[in-house]
Short mmCIF file of C-alpha atoms and ligand atoms in Angstrom, two decimals:
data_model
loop_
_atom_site.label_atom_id
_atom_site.label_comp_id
_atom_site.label_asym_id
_atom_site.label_seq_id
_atom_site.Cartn_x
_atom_site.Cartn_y
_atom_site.Cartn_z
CA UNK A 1 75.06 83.77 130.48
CA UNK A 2 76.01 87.03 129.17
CA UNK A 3 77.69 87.46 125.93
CA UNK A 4 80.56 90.01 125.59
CA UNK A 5 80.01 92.78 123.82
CA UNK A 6 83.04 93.43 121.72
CA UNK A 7 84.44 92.20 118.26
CA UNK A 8 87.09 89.72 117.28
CA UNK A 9 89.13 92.65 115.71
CA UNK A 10 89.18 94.25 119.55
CA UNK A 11 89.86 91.08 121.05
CA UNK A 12 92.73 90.84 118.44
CA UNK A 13 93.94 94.20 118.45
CA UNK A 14 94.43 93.46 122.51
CA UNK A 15 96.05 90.34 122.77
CA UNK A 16 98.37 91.86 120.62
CA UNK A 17 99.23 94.80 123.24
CA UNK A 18 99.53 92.46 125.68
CA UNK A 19 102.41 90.76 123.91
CA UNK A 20 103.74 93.92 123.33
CA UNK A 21 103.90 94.45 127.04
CA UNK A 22 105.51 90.89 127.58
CA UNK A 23 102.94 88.36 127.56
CA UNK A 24 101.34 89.53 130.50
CA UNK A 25 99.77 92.49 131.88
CA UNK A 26 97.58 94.36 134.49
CA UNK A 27 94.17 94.89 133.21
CA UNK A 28 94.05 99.05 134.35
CA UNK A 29 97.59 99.57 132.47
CA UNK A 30 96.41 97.93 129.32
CA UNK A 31 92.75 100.26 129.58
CA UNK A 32 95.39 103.22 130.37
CA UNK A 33 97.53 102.39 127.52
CA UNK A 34 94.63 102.61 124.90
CA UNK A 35 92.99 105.66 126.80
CA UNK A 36 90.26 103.26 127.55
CA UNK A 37 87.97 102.97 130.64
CA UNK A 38 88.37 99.54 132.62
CA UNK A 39 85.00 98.92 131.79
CA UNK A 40 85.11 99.64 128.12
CA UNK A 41 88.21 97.35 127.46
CA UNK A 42 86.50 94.25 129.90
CA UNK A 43 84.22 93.08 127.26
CA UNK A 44 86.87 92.54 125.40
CA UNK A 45 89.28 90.65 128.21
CA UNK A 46 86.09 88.39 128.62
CA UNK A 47 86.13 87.56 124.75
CA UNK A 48 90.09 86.97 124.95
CA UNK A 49 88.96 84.40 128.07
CA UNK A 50 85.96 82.95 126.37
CA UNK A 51 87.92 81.92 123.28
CA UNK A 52 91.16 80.49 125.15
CA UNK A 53 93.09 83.08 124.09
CA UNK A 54 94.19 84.57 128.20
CA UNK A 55 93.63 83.57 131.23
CA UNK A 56 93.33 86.00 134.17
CA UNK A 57 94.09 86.30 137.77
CA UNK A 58 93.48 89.15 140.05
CA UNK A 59 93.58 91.59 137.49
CA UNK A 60 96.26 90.18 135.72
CA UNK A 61 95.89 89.09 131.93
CA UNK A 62 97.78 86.27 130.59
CA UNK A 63 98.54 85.60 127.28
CA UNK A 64 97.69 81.44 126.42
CA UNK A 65 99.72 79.63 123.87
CA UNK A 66 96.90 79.35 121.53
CA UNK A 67 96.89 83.09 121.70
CA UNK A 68 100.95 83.15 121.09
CA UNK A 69 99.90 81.08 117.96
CA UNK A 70 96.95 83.04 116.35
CA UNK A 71 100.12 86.30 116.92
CA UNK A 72 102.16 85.02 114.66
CA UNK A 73 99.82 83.63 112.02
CA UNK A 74 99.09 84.99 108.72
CA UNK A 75 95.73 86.48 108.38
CA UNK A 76 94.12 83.76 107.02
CA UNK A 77 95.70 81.39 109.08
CA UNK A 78 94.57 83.46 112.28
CA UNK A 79 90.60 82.80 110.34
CA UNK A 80 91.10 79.09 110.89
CA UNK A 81 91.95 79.50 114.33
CA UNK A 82 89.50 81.88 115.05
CA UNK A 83 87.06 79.79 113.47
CA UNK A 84 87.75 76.79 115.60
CA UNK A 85 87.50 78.43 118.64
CA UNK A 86 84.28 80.56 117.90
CA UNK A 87 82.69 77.05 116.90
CA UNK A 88 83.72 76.20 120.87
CA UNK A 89 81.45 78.69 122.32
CA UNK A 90 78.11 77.26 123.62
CA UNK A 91 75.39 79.89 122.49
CA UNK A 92 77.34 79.42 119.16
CA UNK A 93 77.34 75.55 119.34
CA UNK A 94 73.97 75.24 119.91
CA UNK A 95 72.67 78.21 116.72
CA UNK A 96 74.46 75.95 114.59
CA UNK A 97 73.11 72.53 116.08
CA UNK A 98 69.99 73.93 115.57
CA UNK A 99 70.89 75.64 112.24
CA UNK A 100 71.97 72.19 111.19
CA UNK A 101 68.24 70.73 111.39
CA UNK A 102 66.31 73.39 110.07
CA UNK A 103 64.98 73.90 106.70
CA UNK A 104 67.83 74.78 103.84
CA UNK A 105 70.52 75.47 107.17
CA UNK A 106 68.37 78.50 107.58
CA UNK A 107 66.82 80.47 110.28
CA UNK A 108 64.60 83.90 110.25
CA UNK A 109 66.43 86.67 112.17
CA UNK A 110 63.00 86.77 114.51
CA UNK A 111 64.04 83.02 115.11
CA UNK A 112 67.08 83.92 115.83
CA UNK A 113 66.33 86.94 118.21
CA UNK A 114 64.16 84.46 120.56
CA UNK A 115 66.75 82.10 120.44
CA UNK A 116 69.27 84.35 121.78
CA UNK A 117 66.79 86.11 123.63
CA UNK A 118 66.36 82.39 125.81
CA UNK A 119 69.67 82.28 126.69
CA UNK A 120 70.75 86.09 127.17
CA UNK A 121 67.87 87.65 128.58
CA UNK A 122 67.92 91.03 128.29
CA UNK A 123 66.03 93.99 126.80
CA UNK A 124 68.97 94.26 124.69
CA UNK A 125 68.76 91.46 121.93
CA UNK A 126 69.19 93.15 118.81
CA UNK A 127 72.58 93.88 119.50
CA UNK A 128 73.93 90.52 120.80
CA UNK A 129 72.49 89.22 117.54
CA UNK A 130 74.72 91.95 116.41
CA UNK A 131 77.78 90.64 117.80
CA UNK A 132 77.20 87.24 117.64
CA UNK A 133 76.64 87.81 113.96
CA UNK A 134 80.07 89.50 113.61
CA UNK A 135 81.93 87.06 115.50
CA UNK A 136 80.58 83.83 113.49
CA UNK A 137 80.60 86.12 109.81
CA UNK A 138 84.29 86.26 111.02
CA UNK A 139 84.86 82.92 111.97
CA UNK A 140 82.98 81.65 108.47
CA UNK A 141 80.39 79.78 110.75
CA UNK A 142 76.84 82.10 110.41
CA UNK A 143 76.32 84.17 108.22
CA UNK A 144 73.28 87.02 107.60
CA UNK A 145 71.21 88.23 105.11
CA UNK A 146 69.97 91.52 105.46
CA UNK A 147 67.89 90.92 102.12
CA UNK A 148 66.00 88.20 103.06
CA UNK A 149 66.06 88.87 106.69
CA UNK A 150 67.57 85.01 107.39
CA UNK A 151 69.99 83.62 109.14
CA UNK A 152 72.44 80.67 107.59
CA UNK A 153 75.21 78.40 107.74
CA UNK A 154 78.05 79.22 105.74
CA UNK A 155 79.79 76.87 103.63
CA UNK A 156 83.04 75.54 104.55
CA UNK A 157 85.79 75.92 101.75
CA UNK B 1 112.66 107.30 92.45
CA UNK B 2 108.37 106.70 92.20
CA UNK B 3 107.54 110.05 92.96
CA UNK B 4 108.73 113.48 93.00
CA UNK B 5 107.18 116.51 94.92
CA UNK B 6 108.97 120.11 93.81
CA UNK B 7 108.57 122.89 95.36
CA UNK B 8 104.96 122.53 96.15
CA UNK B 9 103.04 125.27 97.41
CA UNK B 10 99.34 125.47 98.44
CA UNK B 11 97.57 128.66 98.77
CA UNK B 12 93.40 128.86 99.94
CA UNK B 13 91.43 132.30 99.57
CA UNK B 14 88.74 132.60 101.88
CA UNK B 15 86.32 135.62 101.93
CA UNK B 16 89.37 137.86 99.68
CA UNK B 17 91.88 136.70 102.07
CA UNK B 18 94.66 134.50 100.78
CA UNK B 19 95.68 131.45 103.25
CA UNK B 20 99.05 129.97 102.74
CA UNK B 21 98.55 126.24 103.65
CA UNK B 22 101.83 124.79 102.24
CA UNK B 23 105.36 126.51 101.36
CA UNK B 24 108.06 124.92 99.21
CA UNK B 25 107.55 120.95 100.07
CA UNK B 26 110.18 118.74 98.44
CA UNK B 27 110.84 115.58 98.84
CA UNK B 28 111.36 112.39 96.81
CA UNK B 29 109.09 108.54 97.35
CA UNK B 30 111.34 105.64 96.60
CA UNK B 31 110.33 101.79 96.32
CA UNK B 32 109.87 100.53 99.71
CA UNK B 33 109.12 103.71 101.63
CA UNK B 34 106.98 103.96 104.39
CA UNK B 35 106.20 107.46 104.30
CA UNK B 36 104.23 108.56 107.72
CA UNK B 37 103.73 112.65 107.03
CA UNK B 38 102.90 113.99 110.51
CA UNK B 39 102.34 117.58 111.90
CA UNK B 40 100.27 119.62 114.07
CA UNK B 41 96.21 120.11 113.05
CA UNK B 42 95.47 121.75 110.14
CA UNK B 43 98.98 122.31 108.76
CA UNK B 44 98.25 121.12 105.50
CA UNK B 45 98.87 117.23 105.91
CA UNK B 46 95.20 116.36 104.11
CA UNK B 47 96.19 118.78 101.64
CA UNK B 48 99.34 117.78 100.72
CA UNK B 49 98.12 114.28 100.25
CA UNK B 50 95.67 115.41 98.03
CA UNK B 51 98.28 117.37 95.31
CA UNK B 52 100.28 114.36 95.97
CA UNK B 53 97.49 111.81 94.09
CA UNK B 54 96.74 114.78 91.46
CA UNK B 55 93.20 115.08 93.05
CA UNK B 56 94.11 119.14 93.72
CA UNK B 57 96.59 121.34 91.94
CA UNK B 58 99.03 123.08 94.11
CA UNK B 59 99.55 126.82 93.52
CA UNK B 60 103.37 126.22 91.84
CA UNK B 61 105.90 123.56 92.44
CA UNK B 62 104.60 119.86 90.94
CA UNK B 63 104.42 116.28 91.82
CA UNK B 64 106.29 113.94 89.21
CA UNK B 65 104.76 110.34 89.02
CA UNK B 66 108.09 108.13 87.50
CA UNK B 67 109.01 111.06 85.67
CA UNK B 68 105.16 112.18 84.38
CA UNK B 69 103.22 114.84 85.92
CA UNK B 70 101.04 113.43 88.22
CA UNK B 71 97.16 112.85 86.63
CA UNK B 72 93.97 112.39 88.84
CA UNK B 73 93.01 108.97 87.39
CA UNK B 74 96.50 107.49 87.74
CA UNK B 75 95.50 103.58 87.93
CA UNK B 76 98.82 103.05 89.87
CA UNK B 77 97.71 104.92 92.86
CA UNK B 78 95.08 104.33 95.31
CA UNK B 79 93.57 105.95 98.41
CA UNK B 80 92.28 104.59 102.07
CA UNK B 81 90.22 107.29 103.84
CA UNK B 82 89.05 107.96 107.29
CA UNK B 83 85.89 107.57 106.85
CA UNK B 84 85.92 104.39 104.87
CA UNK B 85 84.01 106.56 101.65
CA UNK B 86 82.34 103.35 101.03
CA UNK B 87 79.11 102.64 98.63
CA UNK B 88 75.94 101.91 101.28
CA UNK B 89 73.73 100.24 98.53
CA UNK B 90 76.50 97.89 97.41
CA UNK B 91 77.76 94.80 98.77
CA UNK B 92 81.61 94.56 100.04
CA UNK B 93 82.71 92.68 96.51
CA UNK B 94 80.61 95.19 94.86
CA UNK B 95 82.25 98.46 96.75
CA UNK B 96 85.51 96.72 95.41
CA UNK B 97 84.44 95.58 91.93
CA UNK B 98 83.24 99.07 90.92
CA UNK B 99 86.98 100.46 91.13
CA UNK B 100 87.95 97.88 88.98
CA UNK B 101 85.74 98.67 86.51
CA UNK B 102 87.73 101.20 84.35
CA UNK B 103 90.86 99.30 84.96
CA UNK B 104 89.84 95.60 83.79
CA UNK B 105 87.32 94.76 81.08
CA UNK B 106 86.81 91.39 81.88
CA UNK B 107 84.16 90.30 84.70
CA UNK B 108 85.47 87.34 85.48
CA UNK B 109 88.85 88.77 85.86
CA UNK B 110 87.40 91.40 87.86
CA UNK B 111 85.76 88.93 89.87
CA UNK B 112 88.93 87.20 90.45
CA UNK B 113 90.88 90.35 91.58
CA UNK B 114 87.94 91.31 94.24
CA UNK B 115 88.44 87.94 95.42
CA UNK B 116 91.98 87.64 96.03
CA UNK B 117 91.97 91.14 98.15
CA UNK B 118 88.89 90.10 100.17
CA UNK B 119 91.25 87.20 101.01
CA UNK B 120 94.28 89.06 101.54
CA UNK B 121 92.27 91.16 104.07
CA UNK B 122 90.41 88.29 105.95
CA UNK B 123 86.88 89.43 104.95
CA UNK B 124 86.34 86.55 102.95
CA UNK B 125 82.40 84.87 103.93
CA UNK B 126 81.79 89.29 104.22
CA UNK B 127 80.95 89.02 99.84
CA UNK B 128 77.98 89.60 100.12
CA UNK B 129 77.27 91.84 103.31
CA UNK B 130 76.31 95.46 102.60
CA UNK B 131 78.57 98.45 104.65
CA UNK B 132 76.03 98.98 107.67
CA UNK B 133 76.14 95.52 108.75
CA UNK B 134 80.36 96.01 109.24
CA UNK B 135 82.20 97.01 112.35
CA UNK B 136 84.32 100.07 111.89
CA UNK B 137 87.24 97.51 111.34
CA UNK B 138 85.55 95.26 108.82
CA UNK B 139 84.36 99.12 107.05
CA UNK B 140 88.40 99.82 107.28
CA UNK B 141 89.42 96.20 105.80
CA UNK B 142 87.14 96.56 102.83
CA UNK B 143 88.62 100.06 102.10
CA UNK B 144 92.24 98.09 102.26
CA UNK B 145 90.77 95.59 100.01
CA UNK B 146 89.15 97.57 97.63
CA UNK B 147 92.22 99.93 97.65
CA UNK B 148 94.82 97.00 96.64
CA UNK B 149 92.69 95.36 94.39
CA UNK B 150 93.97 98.19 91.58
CA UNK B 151 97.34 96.73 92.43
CA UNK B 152 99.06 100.36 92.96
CA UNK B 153 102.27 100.86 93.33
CA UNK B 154 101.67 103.66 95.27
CA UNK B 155 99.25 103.22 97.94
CA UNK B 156 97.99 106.91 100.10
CA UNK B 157 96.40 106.33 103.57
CA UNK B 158 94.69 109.41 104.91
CA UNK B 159 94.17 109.06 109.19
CA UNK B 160 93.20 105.62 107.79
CA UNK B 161 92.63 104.58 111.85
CA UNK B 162 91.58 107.69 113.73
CA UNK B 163 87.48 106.78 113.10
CA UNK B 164 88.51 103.22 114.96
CA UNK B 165 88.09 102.04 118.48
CA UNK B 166 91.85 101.92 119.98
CA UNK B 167 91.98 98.11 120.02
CA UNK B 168 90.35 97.65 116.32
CA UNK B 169 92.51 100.16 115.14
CA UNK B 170 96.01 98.18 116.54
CA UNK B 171 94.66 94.98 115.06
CA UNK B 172 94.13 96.59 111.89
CA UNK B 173 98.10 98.24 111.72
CA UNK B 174 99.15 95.05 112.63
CA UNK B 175 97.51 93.35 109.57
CA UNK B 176 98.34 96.38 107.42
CA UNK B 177 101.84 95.72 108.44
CA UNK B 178 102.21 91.85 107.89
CA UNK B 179 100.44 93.30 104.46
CA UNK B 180 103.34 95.28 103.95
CA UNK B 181 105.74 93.14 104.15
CA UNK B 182 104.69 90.66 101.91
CA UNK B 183 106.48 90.95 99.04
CA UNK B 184 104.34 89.41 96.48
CA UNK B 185 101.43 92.22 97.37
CA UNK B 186 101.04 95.72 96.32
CA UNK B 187 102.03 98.47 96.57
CA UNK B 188 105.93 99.41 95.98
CA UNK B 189 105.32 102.38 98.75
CA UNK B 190 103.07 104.10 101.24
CA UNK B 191 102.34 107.73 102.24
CA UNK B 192 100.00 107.96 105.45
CA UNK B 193 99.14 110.95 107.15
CA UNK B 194 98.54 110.92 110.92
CA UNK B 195 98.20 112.95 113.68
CA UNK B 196 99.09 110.22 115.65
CA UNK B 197 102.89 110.25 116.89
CA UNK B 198 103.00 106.95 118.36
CA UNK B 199 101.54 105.21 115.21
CA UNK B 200 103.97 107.24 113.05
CA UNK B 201 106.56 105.43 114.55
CA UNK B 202 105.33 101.78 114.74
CA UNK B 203 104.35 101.93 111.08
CA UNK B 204 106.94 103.93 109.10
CA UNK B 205 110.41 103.83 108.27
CA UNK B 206 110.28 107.62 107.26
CA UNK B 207 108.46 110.26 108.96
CA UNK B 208 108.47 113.49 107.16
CA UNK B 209 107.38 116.33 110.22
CA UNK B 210 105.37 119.31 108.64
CA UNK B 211 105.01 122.83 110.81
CA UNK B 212 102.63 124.67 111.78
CA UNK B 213 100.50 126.03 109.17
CA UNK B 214 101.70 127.04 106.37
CA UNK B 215 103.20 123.35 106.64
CA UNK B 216 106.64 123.31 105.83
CA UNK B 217 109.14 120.25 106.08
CA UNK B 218 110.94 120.11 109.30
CA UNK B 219 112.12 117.23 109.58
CA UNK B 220 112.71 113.87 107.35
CA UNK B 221 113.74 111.33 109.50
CA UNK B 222 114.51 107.58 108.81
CA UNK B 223 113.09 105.31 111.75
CA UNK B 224 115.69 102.39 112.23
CA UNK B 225 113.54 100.41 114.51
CA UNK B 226 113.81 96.87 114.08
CA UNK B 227 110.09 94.97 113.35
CA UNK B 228 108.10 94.09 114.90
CA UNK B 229 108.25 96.83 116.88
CA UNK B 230 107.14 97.17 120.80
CA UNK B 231 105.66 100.16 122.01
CA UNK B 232 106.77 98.70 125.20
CA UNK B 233 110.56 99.51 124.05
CA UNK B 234 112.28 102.13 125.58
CA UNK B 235 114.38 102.73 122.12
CA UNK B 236 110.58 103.64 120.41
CA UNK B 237 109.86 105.55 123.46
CA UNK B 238 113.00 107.71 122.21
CA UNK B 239 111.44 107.82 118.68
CA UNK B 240 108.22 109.32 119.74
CA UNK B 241 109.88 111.99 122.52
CA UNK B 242 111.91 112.63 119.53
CA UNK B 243 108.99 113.29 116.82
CA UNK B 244 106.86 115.03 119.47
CA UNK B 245 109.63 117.44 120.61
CA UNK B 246 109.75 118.95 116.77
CA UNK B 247 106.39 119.08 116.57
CA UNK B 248 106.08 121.37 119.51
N1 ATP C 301 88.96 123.71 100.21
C1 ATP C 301 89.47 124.53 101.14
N2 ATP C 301 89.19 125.87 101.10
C2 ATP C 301 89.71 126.69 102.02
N3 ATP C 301 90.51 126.32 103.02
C3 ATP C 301 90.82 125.03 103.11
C4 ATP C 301 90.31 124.07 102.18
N4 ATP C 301 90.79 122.83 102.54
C5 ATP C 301 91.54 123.04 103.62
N5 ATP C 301 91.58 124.33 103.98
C6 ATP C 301 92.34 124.89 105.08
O1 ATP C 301 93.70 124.58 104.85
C7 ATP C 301 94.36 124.23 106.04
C8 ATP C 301 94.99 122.87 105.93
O2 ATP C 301 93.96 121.90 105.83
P1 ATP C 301 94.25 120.34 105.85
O3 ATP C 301 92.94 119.65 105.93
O4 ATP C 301 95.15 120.00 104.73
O5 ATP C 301 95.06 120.18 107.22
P2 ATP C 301 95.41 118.86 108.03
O6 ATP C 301 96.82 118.98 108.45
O7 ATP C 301 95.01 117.68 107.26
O8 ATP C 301 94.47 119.05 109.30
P3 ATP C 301 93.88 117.93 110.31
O9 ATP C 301 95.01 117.56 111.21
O10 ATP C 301 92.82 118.66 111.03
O11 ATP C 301 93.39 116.80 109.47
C9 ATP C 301 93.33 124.33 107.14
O12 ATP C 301 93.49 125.57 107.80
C10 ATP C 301 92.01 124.27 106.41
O13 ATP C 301 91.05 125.01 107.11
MG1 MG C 302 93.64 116.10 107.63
#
């Protein structure tokens, strides 16, 4: 699989343009409208589609209603929904299956970095842990500690 | 009226030469304004918004806080910057704790008020994370956070979105916007300075247009665009001709 590289604030920041533009929109108008490349705004139409939050056809981006929802929630209510649907994506899933049975919910980043390395191969793994790391900090799943170099759930409240 | 700016003029001297950077601004800040100061680069908008929070003295004129002339420390007014101007060695409730500092004795109350605006901005489980692990727009949101937390009434935003990615940067006025309008948050007004046309007008409901160098006011214009507004509309389309054409 490959993991999008883009944040939830992007992902955010364009389902909200593409209510703007009615709910639906072309994916070369919305890059044109934010003076964006196609290819720099597509990692971010892939998060959008991984999380539920559009579904596209030919080109065409469609907001979802879960999408219409997290719009017009209050920013901590958009966290909760954010968080449920981050907690939906597989690579996530499985860190915090595995999270669950290890030692004090904890995990060294090298841990970590194989683990992601196993499913995304690539010569690139220090930045999906990267963005993986900001999408589940954001979603209250995983957090990171740059201090002790670890990996760990985070507690619900 | 929160704020008064009188005849304010700015001049710079550079290598015996004298630069005039701002000539006679006036204009008054009342509760609720959403001040967007915009004008061509270098006119003086930084400037302005400096003499405006007391951090620079203009050359005459003055700026009146609630009647007082305007001091440097003012705990009733707070600042967002571009670049974020955040502490690397502390964590994100540390960057925002440490303005607190002067203003409340008590840890624990300080603790409390860090809290509340690292909840208010969505960064709570991002305590304890130090600035270089943050995306530009989690860098942005603790500089929201941290500039709330003194609870000012008057709250100065400085290009606060022009070191974000284009998408970040529309999540983040969104959130600064449903911010905004909740009434049981700070602050009682805004003044942000942009380059930025189109954000002018999807965030304000003033825009104050400076010239050229020396900036001068030439125009103060109330925006009555309903929210939330669509930059899809043709009716802000006619805001943003509008803004650009006496900017030009
Ligand atoms: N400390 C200083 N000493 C000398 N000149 C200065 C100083 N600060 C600013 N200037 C000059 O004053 C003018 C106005 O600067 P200012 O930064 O306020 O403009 P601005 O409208 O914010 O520009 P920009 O759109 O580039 O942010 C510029 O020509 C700048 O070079
Ligand atoms: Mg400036």
């Amino acid at each position: 699989m490959i993991f999008p590289k883009t944040t939830i604030s992007e992902i955010i920041g364009l389902l909200e343009a593409i209510n703007d533009a009615g709910g639906v929109e072309d994916a070369a108008r919305l890059a044109a409208d934010f003076d964006l490349e196609l290819d720099e705004i597509l990692p971010s139409i892939e998060g959008a589609e991984l999380l539920g939050f559009v579904i596209t056809t030919d080109g065409n981006i469609e907001l979802t209603e879960d999408a219409r929802k997290l719009l017009n929630a209050s920013i901590q209510e958009r966290k909760k929904i954010i968080r449920n649907k981050v907690a939906g994506v597989e690579i996530i899933k499985e860190l915090r299956n595995e999270l669950m049975q290890s030692d004090e919910h904890r995990m060294s980043k090298e841990d970590a970095l194989k683990f992601i390395q196993r499913r995304i191969p690539s010569s690139d793994t220090e930045s999906y842990f990267r963005i993986i790391i900001n999408w589940t900090r954001h979603a209250g799943l995983i957090g990171y500690s740059s201090d002790s170099e670890e990996i760990c759930l985070m507690s619900k409240r | 009226m929160l704020v008064e700016i009188r005849n304010v003029s700015k001049t710079y001297e550079t290598d015996g030469t004298r630069i005039p950077v701002l000539e006679n601004i006036n204009f008054t800040v009342e509760d609720n304004d959403f001040i967007c100061i915009v004008g061509p680069s270098g006119c003086g908008k930084s400037t302005l918004l400096r003499i405006i929070i007391g951090l620079e003295k203009p050359a005459s004129g003055e700026v009146l806080f609630k009647g007082k002339v305007i001091a440097p420390d003012n705990p009733k007014v707070a600042m967002v910057f571009q670049n974020f101007a955040l502490f690397p060695w502390l964590t994100v409730r540390e960057n925002i704790e440490l303005v607190l500092e002067s203003k409340v004795l008590h840890e624990k109350e300080r603790e409390g008020m860090a809290c509340k605006y690292i909840k208010a901005v969505g960064l709570d489980g991002f305590e304890r994370v130090y600035p270089r692990e943050l995306s530009g727009g989690m860098k942005q949101r603790v500089g929201f956070a941290r500039a709330l937390a003194v609870e000012p009434v008057l709250l100065c935003m400085d290009e606060p979105f022009s070191s974000l990615d284009a998408l970040t940067a529309q999540n983040l006025k969104d959130e600064l916007l449903m911010l905004w309008a909740d009434k049981n948050m700070p602050p009682d007004a805004v003044i942000m300075v942009t380059h930025n046309v189109e954000e002018a007008v999807y965030m304000a409901n003033r825009i104050i247009v400076l010239s050229p160098r020396p900036g001068k006011i030439v125009a103060d214009l109330r925006v009555e665009l309903e929210r939330p507004r669509n930059r899809k509309d043709p009716e802000f389309y006619r805001w943003v001709d509008k803004v650009y054409s006496l900017i030009v």
